[in-house]
Coordinates of C-alpha atoms in Angstrom, one line a residue:
Chain A
X1 CA -39.8 -91.7 -29.7
X2 CA -42.9 -92.2 -29.5
X3 CA -43.2 -89.0 -31.9
X4 CA -40.4 -90.5 -34.5
X5 CA -43.2 -93.8 -34.3
X6 CA -45.5 -91.8 -35.1
X7 CA -44.0 -90.1 -38.1
X8 CA -43.0 -93.8 -39.0
X9 CA -46.3 -95.1 -39.0
X10 CA -47.6 -92.0 -40.6
X11 CA -45.2 -92.5 -43.6
X12 CA -46.2 -96.5 -44.4
X13 CA -50.1 -95.3 -43.7
X14 CA -49.6 -92.9 -46.3
X15 CA -47.7 -95.0 -48.4
X16 CA -51.0 -97.5 -48.7
X17 CA -53.2 -95.1 -49.5
X18 CA -51.4 -93.6 -52.2
X19 CA -51.3 -97.1 -53.1
X20 CA -55.1 -97.7 -52.5
X21 CA -56.1 -94.5 -54.5
X22 CA -53.6 -95.0 -57.4
X23 CA -54.7 -98.8 -58.6
X24 CA -58.7 -97.7 -57.4
X25 CA -59.8 -99.4 -60.1
X26 CA -58.3 -102.6 -59.2
X27 CA -59.0 -102.1 -55.5
X28 CA -62.2 -99.7 -54.8
X29 CA -64.2 -100.9 -58.1
X30 CA -64.6 -104.5 -58.5
X31 CA -65.8 -105.1 -55.1
X32 CA -68.7 -102.6 -55.4
X33 CA -69.8 -104.0 -58.6
X34 CA -70.0 -107.1 -57.1
X35 CA -71.9 -106.4 -54.5
X36 CA -74.0 -104.8 -56.4
X37 CA -74.7 -107.6 -58.4
X38 CA -75.4 -109.7 -55.5
X39 CA -78.0 -106.7 -54.3
X40 CA -79.3 -107.5 -58.0
X41 CA -79.6 -111.0 -58.4
X42 CA -80.2 -112.2 -55.0
X43 CA -81.8 -109.2 -53.4
X44 CA -83.9 -108.6 -56.0
X45 CA -84.6 -111.0 -58.4
X46 CA -84.3 -113.9 -56.1
X47 CA -85.4 -112.3 -53.0
X48 CA -88.9 -111.4 -54.0
X49 CA -89.5 -114.9 -54.2
X50 CA -88.2 -115.1 -50.5
X51 CA -90.4 -114.6 -47.9
X52 CA -89.4 -112.2 -44.5
X53 CA -86.6 -113.5 -42.6
X54 CA -86.8 -112.1 -38.6
X55 CA -89.5 -109.9 -39.6
X56 CA -87.6 -107.9 -42.6
X57 CA -87.5 -108.6 -46.0
X58 CA -84.6 -110.4 -48.0
X59 CA -83.0 -107.4 -48.9
X60 CA -82.8 -105.6 -45.9
X61 CA -81.8 -108.9 -44.3
X62 CA -78.5 -109.6 -46.9
X63 CA -77.4 -105.8 -47.2
X64 CA -75.7 -106.2 -43.8
X65 CA -74.1 -109.4 -44.7
X66 CA -73.1 -108.2 -47.8
X67 CA -71.3 -104.7 -46.9
X68 CA -69.6 -107.1 -43.5
X69 CA -68.5 -109.3 -46.7
X70 CA -66.9 -106.6 -48.3
X71 CA -65.2 -105.5 -45.3
X72 CA -63.6 -109.0 -44.5
X73 CA -62.4 -109.4 -48.2
X74 CA -61.1 -106.0 -48.7
X75 CA -59.4 -105.9 -45.3
X76 CA -57.7 -108.9 -46.2
X77 CA -56.7 -108.6 -49.6
X78 CA -55.4 -105.4 -49.3
X79 CA -52.7 -106.2 -46.5
X80 CA -52.3 -109.3 -48.5
X81 CA -51.1 -107.8 -51.6
X82 CA -49.6 -105.4 -50.3
X83 CA -47.2 -106.7 -48.1
X84 CA -46.6 -109.5 -50.6
X85 CA -45.5 -106.9 -53.3
X86 CA -43.7 -105.0 -50.5
X87 CA -41.6 -108.4 -50.3
X88 CA -41.9 -109.0 -53.7
X89 CA -40.2 -106.0 -55.1
X90 CA -38.0 -106.3 -51.8
X91 CA -39.1 -102.5 -50.7
X92 CA -39.7 -104.2 -47.3
X93 CA -36.1 -103.7 -46.7
X94 CA -36.6 -100.0 -46.4
X95 CA -38.5 -100.5 -43.6
X96 CA -36.1 -103.0 -42.4
X97 CA -33.0 -101.1 -42.5
X98 CA -35.0 -98.5 -40.5
X99 CA -35.4 -97.9 -36.6
X100 CA -39.0 -98.3 -37.2
X101 CA -40.1 -101.2 -34.5
X102 CA -42.2 -104.2 -35.6
X103 CA -45.5 -103.2 -34.0
X104 CA -45.4 -99.9 -35.7
X105 CA -44.7 -101.5 -38.9
X106 CA -48.0 -103.8 -38.3
X107 CA -50.1 -101.1 -37.8
X108 CA -49.5 -99.2 -40.3
X109 CA -50.0 -101.8 -42.8
X110 CA -53.0 -102.6 -40.8
X111 CA -54.1 -99.3 -41.3
X112 CA -53.8 -99.6 -45.4
X113 CA -56.1 -102.9 -44.8
X114 CA -58.7 -101.1 -42.8
X115 CA -59.0 -98.1 -44.8
X116 CA -59.7 -99.9 -47.9
X117 CA -62.1 -102.3 -46.2
X118 CA -64.0 -99.5 -44.8
X119 CA -63.8 -97.5 -47.7
X120 CA -65.4 -100.1 -49.8
X121 CA -67.8 -101.0 -47.1
X122 CA -69.0 -97.8 -47.0
X123 CA -69.2 -97.3 -51.2
X124 CA -71.3 -100.6 -50.6
X125 CA -73.4 -99.3 -47.8
X126 CA -74.3 -96.4 -50.4
X127 CA -75.0 -98.7 -53.2
X128 CA -77.6 -100.2 -50.3
X129 CA -79.1 -97.3 -50.3
X130 CA -80.5 -97.5 -53.8
X131 CA -82.6 -100.9 -52.7
X132 CA -83.7 -100.9 -49.2
X133 CA -83.6 -98.6 -46.6
X134 CA -81.9 -100.1 -43.5
X135 CA -83.0 -99.3 -40.3
X136 CA -80.1 -98.8 -37.5
X137 CA -80.7 -100.4 -34.3
X138 CA -77.8 -99.7 -32.4
X139 CA -75.0 -97.3 -34.0
X140 CA -72.2 -98.7 -31.6
X141 CA -72.1 -102.3 -32.8
X142 CA -72.0 -101.3 -36.1
X143 CA -69.1 -99.4 -36.0
X144 CA -67.3 -101.8 -33.3
X145 CA -67.8 -105.0 -35.6
X146 CA -66.9 -103.2 -38.9
X147 CA -63.8 -102.1 -36.7
X148 CA -63.2 -105.2 -35.1
X149 CA -63.9 -107.7 -38.3
X150 CA -61.4 -105.5 -40.7
X151 CA -58.5 -105.1 -38.0
X152 CA -58.5 -108.7 -38.0
X153 CA -58.9 -109.5 -41.5
X154 CA -56.2 -106.9 -42.2
X155 CA -54.0 -109.1 -39.6
X156 CA -54.9 -112.2 -41.1
X157 CA -54.0 -110.8 -44.8
X158 CA -50.6 -109.7 -43.3
X159 CA -50.0 -113.2 -41.7
X160 CA -50.3 -114.7 -45.2
X161 CA -48.2 -112.1 -47.1
X162 CA -45.6 -112.7 -44.4
X163 CA -46.0 -116.8 -45.3
X164 CA -46.1 -116.9 -48.8
X165 CA -43.7 -117.1 -51.4
X166 CA -45.4 -116.7 -54.6
X167 CA -48.3 -115.1 -56.1
X168 CA -50.3 -118.2 -55.9
X169 CA -50.1 -118.3 -52.3
X170 CA -51.4 -115.2 -51.8
X171 CA -54.9 -116.6 -53.3
X172 CA -54.9 -119.5 -51.7
X173 CA -56.3 -118.7 -48.1
X174 CA -59.1 -116.5 -49.7
X175 CA -60.1 -119.1 -52.4
X176 CA -60.1 -122.0 -49.7
X177 CA -60.6 -120.6 -46.5
X178 CA -61.8 -117.0 -46.7
X179 CA -64.6 -117.4 -49.5
X180 CA -66.1 -120.3 -47.8
X181 CA -66.1 -119.6 -44.6
X182 CA -68.0 -116.3 -45.4
X183 CA -70.2 -117.5 -48.0
X184 CA -71.2 -120.1 -44.8
X185 CA -71.0 -117.3 -42.5
X186 CA -75.2 -116.1 -43.1
X187 CA -74.4 -113.9 -45.5
X188 CA -77.1 -114.9 -47.6
X189 CA -79.6 -117.2 -45.1
X190 CA -80.2 -117.2 -41.1
X191 CA -78.4 -120.2 -39.7
X192 CA -81.1 -120.7 -37.6
X193 CA -83.3 -121.9 -40.6
X194 CA -80.5 -124.6 -41.1
X195 CA -80.8 -128.5 -40.2
X196 CA -79.5 -129.0 -36.6
X197 CA -76.1 -130.5 -38.0
X198 CA -75.6 -127.6 -40.4
X199 CA -76.7 -124.9 -37.7
X200 CA -74.1 -126.3 -34.9
X201 CA -71.6 -126.6 -37.5
X202 CA -71.9 -123.0 -38.5
X203 CA -71.6 -121.9 -34.7
X204 CA -67.5 -122.5 -34.9
X205 CA -67.2 -120.6 -37.9
X206 CA -66.1 -117.0 -36.7
X207 CA -67.4 -115.1 -39.2
X208 CA -71.1 -116.3 -38.6
X209 CA -70.5 -114.3 -35.1
X210 CA -69.2 -111.2 -37.0
X211 CA -71.8 -111.2 -39.7
X212 CA -74.8 -111.8 -37.4
X213 CA -73.5 -108.8 -34.7
X214 CA -73.1 -106.4 -37.4
X215 CA -76.8 -107.2 -38.6
X216 CA -77.5 -106.8 -35.3
X217 CA -76.4 -103.2 -35.3
X218 CA -78.8 -102.4 -37.8
X219 CA -81.4 -104.7 -37.4
X220 CA -81.8 -105.8 -34.2
X221 CA -82.1 -109.5 -35.0
X222 CA -79.0 -111.9 -34.5
X223 CA -78.3 -115.6 -35.1
X224 CA -75.8 -115.9 -32.2
X225 CA -75.0 -113.9 -28.9
X226 CA -73.6 -111.0 -29.9
X227 CA -71.3 -110.7 -26.9
X228 CA -70.3 -113.6 -27.3
X229 CA -69.0 -112.2 -31.3
X230 CA -68.0 -109.0 -29.9
X231 CA -65.2 -111.2 -27.0
X232 CA -63.9 -113.2 -30.3
X233 CA -63.4 -110.7 -31.8
X234 CA -61.4 -109.1 -29.6
X235 CA -59.6 -112.2 -28.8
X236 CA -58.8 -112.5 -32.4
X237 CA -57.7 -108.9 -32.5
X238 CA -55.2 -109.3 -29.7
X239 CA -53.9 -113.0 -30.5
X240 CA -53.3 -112.5 -34.2
X241 CA -51.6 -109.4 -33.5
X242 CA -49.3 -110.7 -31.1
X243 CA -48.6 -113.5 -33.3
X244 CA -48.0 -111.5 -36.1
X245 CA -45.4 -109.3 -33.8
X246 CA -43.6 -112.8 -32.8
X247 CA -43.5 -113.5 -37.1
X248 CA -42.1 -110.5 -37.3
X249 CA -39.5 -110.6 -34.7
X250 CA -38.7 -113.9 -35.7
X251 CA -38.2 -112.3 -39.5
X252 CA -40.6 -115.1 -40.9
X253 CA -40.3 -114.6 -44.7
X254 CA -38.4 -110.9 -44.3
X255 CA -35.2 -111.9 -43.0
X256 CA -32.3 -113.8 -44.1
Chain B
X1 CA -13.5 -94.0 -33.0
X2 CA -14.3 -96.8 -35.2
X3 CA -17.1 -96.1 -37.4
X4 CA -17.7 -100.4 -37.8
X5 CA -16.1 -102.5 -36.0
X6 CA -16.9 -106.0 -36.6
X7 CA -15.6 -109.5 -34.4
X8 CA -15.2 -113.0 -35.3
X9 CA -18.6 -112.6 -36.9
X10 CA -20.6 -116.1 -38.1
X11 CA -23.1 -116.7 -40.4
X12 CA -24.4 -120.0 -41.2
X13 CA -27.6 -120.3 -43.2
X14 CA -30.5 -123.0 -43.0
X15 CA -29.5 -125.7 -45.4
X16 CA -26.0 -125.4 -43.7
X17 CA -24.0 -122.7 -46.2
X18 CA -21.6 -121.0 -44.2
X19 CA -21.4 -117.4 -45.9
X20 CA -19.1 -116.2 -42.8
X21 CA -16.5 -117.6 -40.9
X22 CA -15.0 -115.9 -38.1
X23 CA -15.0 -112.1 -40.4
X24 CA -13.6 -109.4 -38.3
X25 CA -12.7 -105.8 -39.4
X26 CA -12.6 -102.1 -38.0
X27 CA -13.3 -99.2 -40.2
X28 CA -11.7 -95.9 -39.0
X29 CA -14.2 -92.9 -38.6
X30 CA -13.7 -90.6 -42.0
X31 CA -12.3 -93.6 -44.1
X32 CA -13.1 -94.5 -47.8
X33 CA -12.8 -98.3 -47.3
X34 CA -13.1 -100.6 -50.2
X35 CA -14.3 -104.3 -49.5
X36 CA -13.1 -106.2 -52.0
X37 CA -14.0 -109.8 -53.1
X38 CA -15.0 -112.5 -55.3
X39 CA -18.8 -113.5 -55.9
X40 CA -19.8 -115.5 -52.7
X41 CA -17.1 -114.4 -50.6
X42 CA -19.6 -113.1 -48.0
X43 CA -19.6 -109.1 -48.8
X44 CA -23.5 -109.1 -49.2
X45 CA -23.9 -111.2 -46.4
X46 CA -21.6 -109.0 -44.1
X47 CA -23.8 -106.0 -45.0
X48 CA -27.0 -107.9 -44.5
X49 CA -26.0 -108.4 -41.1
X50 CA -25.5 -104.9 -40.4
X51 CA -28.2 -103.3 -41.9
X52 CA -30.3 -106.2 -40.0
X53 CA -31.8 -107.8 -43.2
X54 CA -29.8 -110.9 -42.0
X55 CA -29.3 -112.3 -38.4
X56 CA -26.0 -113.2 -37.3
X57 CA -25.3 -116.6 -36.0
X58 CA -22.7 -115.3 -33.9
X59 CA -20.3 -112.2 -33.5
X60 CA -20.0 -108.4 -32.0
X61 CA -20.4 -105.8 -34.6
X62 CA -20.8 -102.1 -33.2
X63 CA -21.4 -99.0 -35.1
X64 CA -19.9 -95.8 -33.6
X65 CA -19.6 -97.6 -30.6
X66 CA -23.0 -98.5 -30.4
X67 CA -23.8 -102.4 -29.9
X68 CA -26.2 -103.8 -32.5
X69 CA -27.7 -106.2 -29.8
X70 CA -28.1 -103.7 -27.2
X71 CA -29.6 -100.9 -29.3
X72 CA -29.7 -101.6 -33.0
X73 CA -32.5 -98.6 -33.6
X74 CA -29.4 -96.4 -32.8
X75 CA -27.1 -97.7 -34.9
X76 CA -29.5 -97.8 -37.6
X77 CA -29.8 -94.3 -37.6
X78 CA -26.1 -94.0 -38.1
X79 CA -26.2 -96.4 -41.0
X80 CA -27.3 -95.4 -45.0
X81 CA -27.3 -98.4 -47.3
X82 CA -27.2 -98.5 -51.4
X83 CA -27.9 -102.0 -52.1
X84 CA -26.6 -104.2 -54.9
X85 CA -30.1 -104.6 -56.3
X86 CA -32.7 -102.6 -56.5
X87 CA -35.5 -102.5 -53.9
X88 CA -37.8 -99.7 -54.2
X89 CA -41.2 -100.2 -55.6
X90 CA -41.0 -99.2 -59.2
X91 CA -44.4 -97.7 -58.9
X92 CA -43.8 -95.5 -56.6
X93 CA -43.0 -91.7 -57.5
X94 CA -39.1 -91.1 -56.7
X95 CA -39.8 -88.0 -54.3
X96 CA -42.2 -90.2 -52.5
X97 CA -39.7 -92.9 -52.3
X98 CA -36.9 -90.5 -50.7
X99 CA -39.5 -89.0 -48.0
X100 CA -40.9 -92.2 -47.1
X101 CA -37.7 -93.3 -46.3
X102 CA -37.1 -90.3 -44.0
X103 CA -40.3 -91.0 -42.7
X104 CA -39.5 -94.5 -41.6
X105 CA -36.8 -93.0 -39.6
X106 CA -39.0 -90.5 -37.7
X107 CA -37.6 -87.2 -40.1
X108 CA -41.2 -84.6 -40.1
X109 CA -42.1 -84.9 -43.1
X110 CA -41.2 -80.8 -44.0
X111 CA -37.7 -81.8 -43.4
X112 CA -38.1 -85.0 -45.8
X113 CA -39.4 -82.8 -48.1
X114 CA -36.2 -80.3 -48.2
X115 CA -34.1 -83.1 -47.6
X116 CA -35.2 -85.0 -50.5
X117 CA -34.7 -81.8 -52.6
X118 CA -31.7 -81.1 -51.6
X119 CA -30.0 -85.1 -52.6
X120 CA -32.5 -85.5 -55.8
X121 CA -31.1 -82.2 -57.3
X122 CA -27.2 -83.6 -56.0
X123 CA -27.6 -86.3 -58.1
X124 CA -29.3 -84.8 -60.8
X125 CA -33.1 -86.7 -60.0
X126 CA -35.1 -83.4 -58.9
X127 CA -36.7 -82.8 -62.8
X128 CA -38.0 -86.6 -62.2
X129 CA -39.0 -86.5 -59.1
X130 CA -42.9 -87.2 -60.2
X131 CA -42.0 -89.9 -62.3
X132 CA -42.9 -93.5 -60.9
X133 CA -39.4 -95.1 -60.3
X134 CA -39.9 -97.9 -63.3
X135 CA -39.4 -95.3 -65.7
X136 CA -35.7 -94.3 -64.5
X137 CA -32.6 -95.6 -66.2
X138 CA -30.4 -97.9 -64.3
X139 CA -28.0 -95.2 -63.6
X140 CA -30.8 -93.0 -62.1
X141 CA -32.2 -95.9 -60.3
X142 CA -29.0 -96.5 -58.7
X143 CA -28.4 -92.5 -57.8
X144 CA -32.7 -92.8 -56.6
X145 CA -31.1 -95.3 -54.2
X146 CA -28.5 -93.2 -52.7
X147 CA -30.7 -90.4 -52.4
X148 CA -32.6 -92.6 -50.3
X149 CA -29.7 -94.0 -48.2
X150 CA -28.9 -90.3 -47.6
X151 CA -32.0 -88.7 -46.4
X152 CA -31.6 -89.5 -42.8
X153 CA -27.9 -88.1 -42.7
X154 CA -25.8 -91.2 -41.4
X155 CA -22.8 -91.1 -40.3
X156 CA -21.9 -94.3 -42.0
X157 CA -23.0 -94.9 -45.8
X158 CA -22.6 -98.6 -47.1
X159 CA -22.8 -99.2 -50.8
X160 CA -22.9 -102.4 -52.3
X161 CA -21.8 -102.9 -55.8
X162 CA -23.2 -99.4 -56.7
X163 CA -21.6 -98.5 -59.8
X164 CA -22.7 -102.2 -61.1
X165 CA -24.4 -101.4 -64.8
X166 CA -24.0 -97.2 -64.4
X167 CA -22.1 -96.2 -67.8
X168 CA -18.7 -94.5 -67.6
X169 CA -19.4 -91.3 -67.6
X170 CA -21.9 -91.2 -64.7
X171 CA -19.6 -93.8 -62.7
X172 CA -17.3 -90.8 -62.6
X173 CA -20.1 -88.5 -61.6
X174 CA -20.8 -90.8 -58.5
X175 CA -17.3 -91.1 -57.9
X176 CA -17.4 -87.3 -57.6
X177 CA -20.1 -86.9 -55.7
X178 CA -18.6 -90.2 -53.3
X179 CA -15.9 -88.4 -52.6
X180 CA -17.5 -85.1 -51.6
X181 CA -19.1 -86.8 -49.3
X182 CA -16.8 -88.2 -47.6
X183 CA -14.7 -84.9 -47.4
X184 CA -17.7 -83.6 -45.8
X185 CA -16.8 -86.4 -43.3
X186 CA -19.4 -88.9 -43.6
X187 CA -17.7 -92.7 -43.4
X188 CA -17.8 -94.7 -46.5
X189 CA -17.6 -98.7 -46.8
X190 CA -17.9 -99.8 -50.8
X191 CA -18.2 -103.3 -52.0
X192 CA -17.1 -103.3 -55.5
X193 CA -15.9 -105.5 -58.2
X194 CA -14.4 -102.7 -60.5
X195 CA -11.0 -102.8 -58.7
X196 CA -10.4 -99.4 -60.6
X197 CA -13.2 -98.3 -58.6
X198 CA -11.2 -99.2 -55.2
X199 CA -8.1 -98.2 -56.7
X200 CA -9.5 -94.2 -57.2
X201 CA -11.9 -94.0 -54.2
X202 CA -10.5 -95.6 -51.2
X203 CA -7.9 -95.4 -48.8
X204 CA -8.1 -98.4 -47.0
X205 CA -8.9 -101.6 -48.9
X206 CA -9.7 -105.1 -47.7
X207 CA -10.1 -108.4 -49.4
X208 CA -12.8 -110.7 -48.4
X209 CA -12.8 -114.3 -49.9
X210 CA -14.4 -117.3 -48.4
X211 CA -16.2 -115.7 -45.2
X212 CA -12.9 -114.3 -43.8
X213 CA -11.0 -110.9 -44.6
X214 CA -7.8 -112.1 -46.1
X215 CA -6.1 -108.6 -46.4
X216 CA -6.7 -105.4 -44.6
X217 CA -4.0 -102.4 -45.3
X218 CA -3.8 -98.9 -47.2
X219 CA -4.2 -99.1 -50.8
X220 CA -0.7 -97.9 -51.1
X221 CA 0.6 -100.6 -49.2
X222 CA -1.8 -102.8 -51.0
X223 CA -0.4 -101.9 -54.8
X224 CA 3.3 -102.4 -53.5
X225 CA 2.7 -106.0 -52.8
X226 CA 1.8 -106.1 -56.5
X227 CA 4.8 -107.9 -57.8
X228 CA 3.6 -109.1 -61.4
X229 CA 1.9 -107.6 -64.5
X230 CA 1.0 -109.0 -67.2
X231 CA 1.2 -107.5 -70.7
X232 CA -0.2 -108.4 -74.2
X233 CA 1.9 -108.4 -77.5
X234 CA 0.6 -108.3 -80.9
X235 CA 3.2 -110.0 -83.2
X236 CA 3.8 -109.2 -87.2
X237 CA 4.1 -112.4 -87.9
X238 CA 2.6 -115.7 -86.6
X239 CA 4.4 -117.3 -84.0
X240 CA 4.4 -120.9 -83.0
X241 CA 6.9 -121.5 -80.3
X242 CA 9.0 -119.3 -77.9
X243 CA 11.7 -120.0 -76.0
X244 CA 11.6 -119.8 -72.1
X245 CA 13.0 -117.2 -70.4
X246 CA 13.9 -116.9 -66.8
X247 CA 11.6 -114.9 -64.5
X248 CA 9.0 -115.0 -67.6
X249 CA 6.3 -116.5 -68.5
X250 CA 5.1 -116.7 -72.0
X251 CA 1.9 -118.2 -73.6
X252 CA 0.3 -117.6 -77.0
X253 CA -3.4 -116.4 -77.2
X254 CA -3.3 -116.9 -80.3
X255 CA -1.2 -117.2 -83.0
X256 CA -0.5 -113.2 -83.2
X257 CA -0.5 -112.7 -79.7
X258 CA 1.7 -113.3 -77.0
X259 CA 0.9 -113.2 -73.2
X260 CA 3.5 -111.7 -70.9
X261 CA 3.7 -112.0 -67.3
X262 CA 6.9 -110.5 -65.8
X263 CA 8.4 -109.5 -62.4
X264 CA 7.7 -105.9 -61.6
X265 CA 11.4 -105.1 -61.5
X266 CA 12.8 -106.9 -64.1
X267 CA 13.2 -104.9 -67.4
X268 CA 11.2 -105.1 -70.7
X269 CA 14.5 -104.5 -72.7
X270 CA 15.3 -108.0 -71.6
X271 CA 12.0 -109.2 -73.1
X272 CA 12.1 -107.5 -76.6
X273 CA 15.8 -108.9 -76.4
X274 CA 15.2 -112.8 -76.5
X275 CA 11.7 -112.3 -78.7
X276 CA 13.9 -110.4 -81.1
X277 CA 16.6 -112.9 -81.1
X278 CA 13.9 -115.3 -82.2
X279 CA 12.8 -113.2 -84.7
X280 CA 9.7 -112.1 -83.3
X281 CA 8.7 -108.7 -84.3
X282 CA 6.6 -106.6 -81.7
X283 CA 3.9 -104.7 -83.2
X284 CA 2.1 -103.2 -80.3
X285 CA 1.4 -104.2 -76.7
X286 CA -1.0 -103.1 -74.2
X287 CA -1.9 -103.8 -70.4
X288 CA -3.2 -107.2 -69.5
X289 CA -5.4 -106.0 -66.7
X290 CA -5.8 -103.9 -64.0
X291 CA -3.0 -104.3 -61.5
X292 CA -5.1 -104.8 -58.4
X293 CA -7.0 -107.3 -60.3
X294 CA -4.2 -109.8 -60.2
X295 CA -3.0 -109.0 -56.8
X296 CA -6.4 -110.1 -55.9
X297 CA -7.1 -113.1 -57.9
X298 CA -3.3 -113.6 -56.2
X299 CA -5.2 -113.3 -53.0
X300 CA -8.1 -115.5 -52.5
X301 CA -7.2 -118.0 -54.8

């Protein structure tokens, strides 16, 4: 039984990998170019005018944020577009008619989102080496925050894909929710520099904790309690995973 | 043992449309079973429920004795399905589509590759194995779905309109293939619009209309029930009126074509004599329609 599930999981994962690397011009290249531009413009041109934050120059401060931003957006967009196009082309039926359990299906798609999110994250990290030498303050934190954030946003993308009925629906959430939360999540600034009202408001943005915890892994400085951030990520992972399973069980968006 | 046993199946879609209203059906192991019915009768909904794409409102389904409510995964392993519409990713390669499907059934990759080769070869797709599915012709896409449906060696194969959009020659080839796998002991259920297809292939035929089975009998029995046939007569000269004749219906399609419907037992001579007496000369005649088609129309009306 476990062996069958494992084979089924690897089949989905394999399919997702093939997809990511088949359309690498769409999946891997654009985010790397975008983030490189951020490095050049914000880190280089503008950053040179800005003083140090927490003892680090601006380039070093934004680098972890930019890496995290690429992990978030790419994990999300991979599962949302892959799952939605699977629904759209109806080849989701290949899985539905098979004995593959729902949890294996979810993990299969999540593995695709995480592969792309973490691949782009690695590529962006490599690019960052051109601009700045990042210290490694606490490697387990870096890995944990990268993996869990990628997991959570892959799940979120899958949920979006489950509900989506048109191609418009797969860009609404990224545009109106993910992007604002990320840009306002302390990629480019420390929330401690904000006026009190905005600082308090930022504290209800979960992305703040993810970026902050990830940055802590590199620089050893944080905007927020990193343990709280880790706890939140674990909680989100469990809740979103169970929510996704319940949607599939009910057949939302996939079974008539 | 029944390959498939459906009891009192109901399906009401959101919005209130009742697609199935108490459908019951038994299919014997080894049968080549035809499920006929007009569009919207409930064929695809029934197949959808058996394969878990549609959730039933109520009813019982057993596949080789396995209740789908008790152990759907076990039932799914016994079923292969070839849907009506193309439902593979057109960007993926032909062999990948088949081996992936095997993977979803837990078949190890080495074995999946072996089986995909076997079925792709049998269905004439081996040369195309590395081509993206979008580049296949309609008939090839259909055969790809058959290969995909067989890769886990199901005991029951369900095909929903498998020859729609397939040219005549290829259709023959597909029929031969299906007959071959049926002879090997696989139970086949086929829905079709081409009644000729059912007549050719199936030994048991059920007719479904308005969400219920209205007829379920052997092909031979079904054909025997057919008592009317229709011909088209082409006349030498324009005809304006035909005198009525007992037990025969005449109608003019155009001024030189007469549609004649008669009882099967009635002689043709009788009709020719009747027409001759009105100076109507018949140049040629042809069969209006397939025999099953008429029976079919009679039953679903």
